[in-house]
mmCIF file of C-alpha atoms in Angstrom:
data_model
loop_
_atom_site.group_PDB
_atom_site.id
_atom_site.type_symbol
_atom_site.label_atom_id
_atom_site.label_comp_id
_atom_site.label_asym_id
_atom_site.label_seq_id
_atom_site.Cartn_x
_atom_site.Cartn_y
_atom_site.Cartn_z
ATOM 1 C CA UNK A 1 269.425 80.330 243.202
ATOM 2 C CA UNK A 2 267.626 81.759 240.263
ATOM 3 C CA UNK A 3 267.139 81.577 236.840
ATOM 4 C CA UNK A 4 269.409 83.167 234.343
ATOM 5 C CA UNK A 5 268.646 84.876 231.987
ATOM 6 C CA UNK A 6 269.486 87.304 228.776
ATOM 7 C CA UNK A 7 270.382 90.823 230.467
ATOM 8 C CA UNK A 8 271.540 94.464 229.522
ATOM 9 C CA UNK A 9 273.155 96.239 232.008
ATOM 10 C CA UNK A 10 272.602 99.397 229.561
ATOM 11 C CA UNK A 11 269.050 98.628 229.565
ATOM 12 C CA UNK A 12 269.320 98.662 233.519
ATOM 13 C CA UNK A 13 270.819 101.586 234.119
ATOM 14 C CA UNK A 14 268.588 103.815 232.007
ATOM 15 C CA UNK A 15 265.844 102.314 234.530
ATOM 16 C CA UNK A 16 267.809 102.956 237.706
ATOM 17 C CA UNK A 17 268.541 105.959 236.555
ATOM 18 C CA UNK A 18 264.810 107.347 235.237
ATOM 19 C CA UNK A 19 263.469 106.231 238.300
ATOM 20 C CA UNK A 20 265.422 107.861 240.668
ATOM 21 C CA UNK A 21 265.436 111.432 238.668
ATOM 22 C CA UNK A 22 262.686 112.787 240.885
ATOM 23 C CA UNK A 23 265.385 111.417 244.298
ATOM 24 C CA UNK A 24 268.172 113.095 242.770
ATOM 25 C CA UNK A 25 265.912 116.643 241.614
ATOM 26 C CA UNK A 26 264.952 117.033 245.517
ATOM 27 C CA UNK A 27 268.684 116.894 246.426
ATOM 28 C CA UNK A 28 269.896 118.915 243.738
ATOM 29 C CA UNK A 29 272.179 115.924 242.426
ATOM 30 C CA UNK A 30 272.992 115.721 238.506
ATOM 31 C CA UNK A 31 272.534 112.157 236.899
ATOM 32 C CA UNK A 32 274.058 111.723 233.676
ATOM 33 C CA UNK A 33 273.781 108.346 231.497
ATOM 34 C CA UNK A 34 276.327 107.296 229.193
ATOM 35 C CA UNK A 35 277.448 103.822 227.079
ATOM 36 C CA UNK A 36 276.951 100.765 225.178
ATOM 37 C CA UNK A 37 274.556 97.523 225.200
ATOM 38 C CA UNK A 38 275.918 95.746 228.038
ATOM 39 C CA UNK A 39 275.491 92.091 227.113
ATOM 40 C CA UNK A 40 275.157 89.285 230.135
ATOM 41 C CA UNK A 41 273.146 86.551 231.996
ATOM 42 C CA UNK A 42 271.916 86.882 235.009
ATOM 43 C CA UNK A 43 268.221 87.547 237.009
ATOM 44 C CA UNK A 44 267.124 90.202 235.350
ATOM 45 C CA UNK A 45 265.326 91.241 239.055
ATOM 46 C CA UNK A 46 268.620 91.661 240.761
ATOM 47 C CA UNK A 47 270.274 93.099 238.728
ATOM 48 C CA UNK A 48 268.130 95.617 238.259
ATOM 49 C CA UNK A 49 268.076 95.999 242.631
ATOM 50 C CA UNK A 50 271.855 96.057 242.105
ATOM 51 C CA UNK A 51 271.671 99.229 239.535
ATOM 52 C CA UNK A 52 269.351 101.040 241.851
ATOM 53 C CA UNK A 53 271.467 100.709 244.894
ATOM 54 C CA UNK A 54 274.260 102.177 243.461
ATOM 55 C CA UNK A 55 272.479 104.281 241.589
ATOM 56 C CA UNK A 56 270.460 105.542 245.225
ATOM 57 C CA UNK A 57 273.370 105.283 247.255
ATOM 58 C CA UNK A 58 275.470 107.677 245.172
ATOM 59 C CA UNK A 59 272.612 110.680 245.426
ATOM 60 C CA UNK A 60 272.222 110.563 248.622
ATOM 61 C CA UNK A 61 275.210 110.489 249.300
ATOM 62 C CA UNK A 62 276.158 113.539 247.564
ATOM 63 C CA UNK A 63 277.345 117.132 247.312
ATOM 64 C CA UNK A 64 273.557 118.399 248.066
ATOM 65 C CA UNK A 65 272.305 120.995 246.044
ATOM 66 C CA UNK A 66 275.308 120.187 243.771
ATOM 67 C CA UNK A 67 276.713 117.179 243.489
ATOM 68 C CA UNK A 68 276.587 114.865 240.401
ATOM 69 C CA UNK A 69 276.134 110.625 239.460
ATOM 70 C CA UNK A 70 277.577 109.607 236.377
ATOM 71 C CA UNK A 71 276.707 105.611 235.219
ATOM 72 C CA UNK A 72 278.767 104.262 232.362
ATOM 73 C CA UNK A 73 278.212 100.323 230.872
ATOM 74 C CA UNK A 74 280.982 99.219 228.616
ATOM 75 C CA UNK A 75 281.988 96.623 227.506
ATOM 76 C CA UNK A 76 285.902 94.454 227.510
ATOM 77 C CA UNK A 77 286.255 91.447 226.177
ATOM 78 C CA UNK A 78 285.317 89.240 227.931
ATOM 79 C CA UNK A 79 283.468 91.196 230.490
ATOM 80 C CA UNK A 80 280.490 93.407 230.725
ATOM 81 C CA UNK A 81 281.358 96.859 233.084
ATOM 82 C CA UNK A 82 278.644 98.833 234.976
ATOM 83 C CA UNK A 83 280.063 102.129 236.726
ATOM 84 C CA UNK A 84 278.894 104.879 239.143
ATOM 85 C CA UNK A 85 280.530 107.600 240.994
ATOM 86 C CA UNK A 86 279.494 110.828 242.379
ATOM 87 C CA UNK A 87 280.527 113.641 243.874
ATOM 88 C CA UNK A 88 280.921 113.378 247.577
ATOM 89 C CA UNK A 89 282.654 114.186 250.538
ATOM 90 C CA UNK A 90 286.012 112.764 250.474
ATOM 91 C CA UNK A 91 287.248 109.185 251.959
ATOM 92 C CA UNK A 92 288.973 106.983 253.431
ATOM 93 C CA UNK A 93 291.047 104.478 251.495
ATOM 94 C CA UNK A 94 290.170 102.410 254.978
ATOM 95 C CA UNK A 95 286.557 103.574 255.208
ATOM 96 C CA UNK A 96 286.096 102.519 251.596
ATOM 97 C CA UNK A 97 287.507 99.221 252.075
ATOM 98 C CA UNK A 98 284.491 98.495 254.704
ATOM 99 C CA UNK A 99 281.126 100.196 253.255
ATOM 100 C CA UNK A 100 280.593 96.467 251.973
ATOM 101 C CA UNK A 101 280.529 95.009 255.446
ATOM 102 C CA UNK A 102 276.252 94.927 256.445
ATOM 103 C CA UNK A 103 274.902 98.266 258.347
ATOM 104 C CA UNK A 104 278.618 100.577 257.618
ATOM 105 C CA UNK A 105 276.941 103.496 256.231
ATOM 106 C CA UNK A 106 281.157 105.651 256.801
ATOM 107 C CA UNK A 107 281.277 107.637 259.571
ATOM 108 C CA UNK A 108 279.713 111.726 258.909
ATOM 109 C CA UNK A 109 277.802 109.816 255.427
ATOM 110 C CA UNK A 110 274.498 109.261 257.685
ATOM 111 C CA UNK A 111 271.735 111.872 256.366
ATOM 112 C CA UNK A 112 268.587 112.914 258.269
ATOM 113 C CA UNK A 113 266.608 112.334 255.400
ATOM 114 C CA UNK A 114 267.927 108.845 254.294
ATOM 115 C CA UNK A 115 266.509 105.836 256.644
ATOM 116 C CA UNK A 116 268.928 103.513 255.061
ATOM 117 C CA UNK A 117 271.014 101.287 257.282
ATOM 118 C CA UNK A 118 274.000 100.382 255.909
ATOM 119 C CA UNK A 119 273.194 96.915 253.830
ATOM 120 C CA UNK A 120 272.569 98.700 250.019
ATOM 121 C CA UNK A 121 276.416 97.797 249.238
ATOM 122 C CA UNK A 122 276.644 94.673 250.927
ATOM 123 C CA UNK A 123 273.625 93.723 248.688
ATOM 124 C CA UNK A 124 275.320 94.587 245.606
ATOM 125 C CA UNK A 125 278.438 92.839 246.820
ATOM 126 C CA UNK A 126 276.314 89.531 247.842
ATOM 127 C CA UNK A 127 274.470 90.213 244.154
ATOM 128 C CA UNK A 128 277.693 90.406 241.728
ATOM 129 C CA UNK A 129 279.259 87.796 243.347
ATOM 130 C CA UNK A 130 276.447 85.934 242.500
ATOM 131 C CA UNK A 131 276.478 86.747 239.459
ATOM 132 C CA UNK A 132 280.593 85.460 239.060
ATOM 133 C CA UNK A 133 280.759 89.066 239.337
ATOM 134 C CA UNK A 134 283.376 91.638 240.813
ATOM 135 C CA UNK A 135 282.572 94.528 242.855
ATOM 136 C CA UNK A 136 285.411 97.326 243.197
ATOM 137 C CA UNK A 137 285.202 100.343 244.952
ATOM 138 C CA UNK A 138 287.559 103.130 244.720
ATOM 139 C CA UNK A 139 287.322 106.781 246.114
ATOM 140 C CA UNK A 140 287.742 109.468 244.134
ATOM 141 C CA UNK A 141 290.855 112.159 244.860
ATOM 142 C CA UNK A 142 288.270 114.728 244.565
ATOM 143 C CA UNK A 143 286.097 113.309 246.706
ATOM 144 C CA UNK A 144 283.327 110.574 246.295
ATOM 145 C CA UNK A 145 283.412 107.014 245.459
ATOM 146 C CA UNK A 146 283.902 104.842 241.798
ATOM 147 C CA UNK A 147 282.515 101.782 241.700
ATOM 148 C CA UNK A 148 282.382 99.610 239.011
ATOM 149 C CA UNK A 149 280.306 95.880 238.666
ATOM 150 C CA UNK A 150 282.198 93.804 236.659
ATOM 151 C CA UNK A 151 280.114 90.650 234.804
ATOM 152 C CA UNK A 152 280.958 87.707 232.325
ATOM 153 C CA UNK A 153 280.251 88.971 229.286
ATOM 154 C CA UNK A 154 277.466 87.458 226.682
ATOM 155 C CA UNK A 155 279.286 85.797 223.913
ATOM 156 C CA UNK A 156 282.954 86.364 225.250
ATOM 157 C CA UNK A 157 283.830 84.085 222.558
ATOM 158 C CA UNK A 158 281.160 85.320 220.105
ATOM 159 C CA UNK A 159 280.748 88.296 218.049
ATOM 160 C CA UNK A 160 277.170 89.309 220.438
ATOM 161 C CA UNK A 161 274.185 88.047 222.024
ATOM 162 C CA UNK A 162 273.159 83.926 222.208
#
């Protein structure tokens, strides 16, 4: 249960990437952020946590010293999207289908400098569902993961913010 307020996912993406930039630099990972204003309603704190978890995972589960993370926000007719994509090891669809389960870290994805316990994507899934959204995880052909969070847009029947 949370109070819903107007939130712009693009601002959440910007804050998460700025906050996590030192971690990305430590891992030798480049972050590219693009997109447009993405008005939705929900908990600003929870949506920031969702975004931070996605960007953090994309950094630590990446190619050390040469990886890339792409963060994009977009608007569809009745929804807004946050997409986080990264380079990394090749993942099977079967493994990817388990990554939102609690305490799942995936084989060969454990890093000694990362103290996570496999709750990041489970939390993202819970926050997405609480905001009446959908979470889609797809392995990238070249390796890594493509994650999309789709949430209801503000003013799906109108032209803008309330």
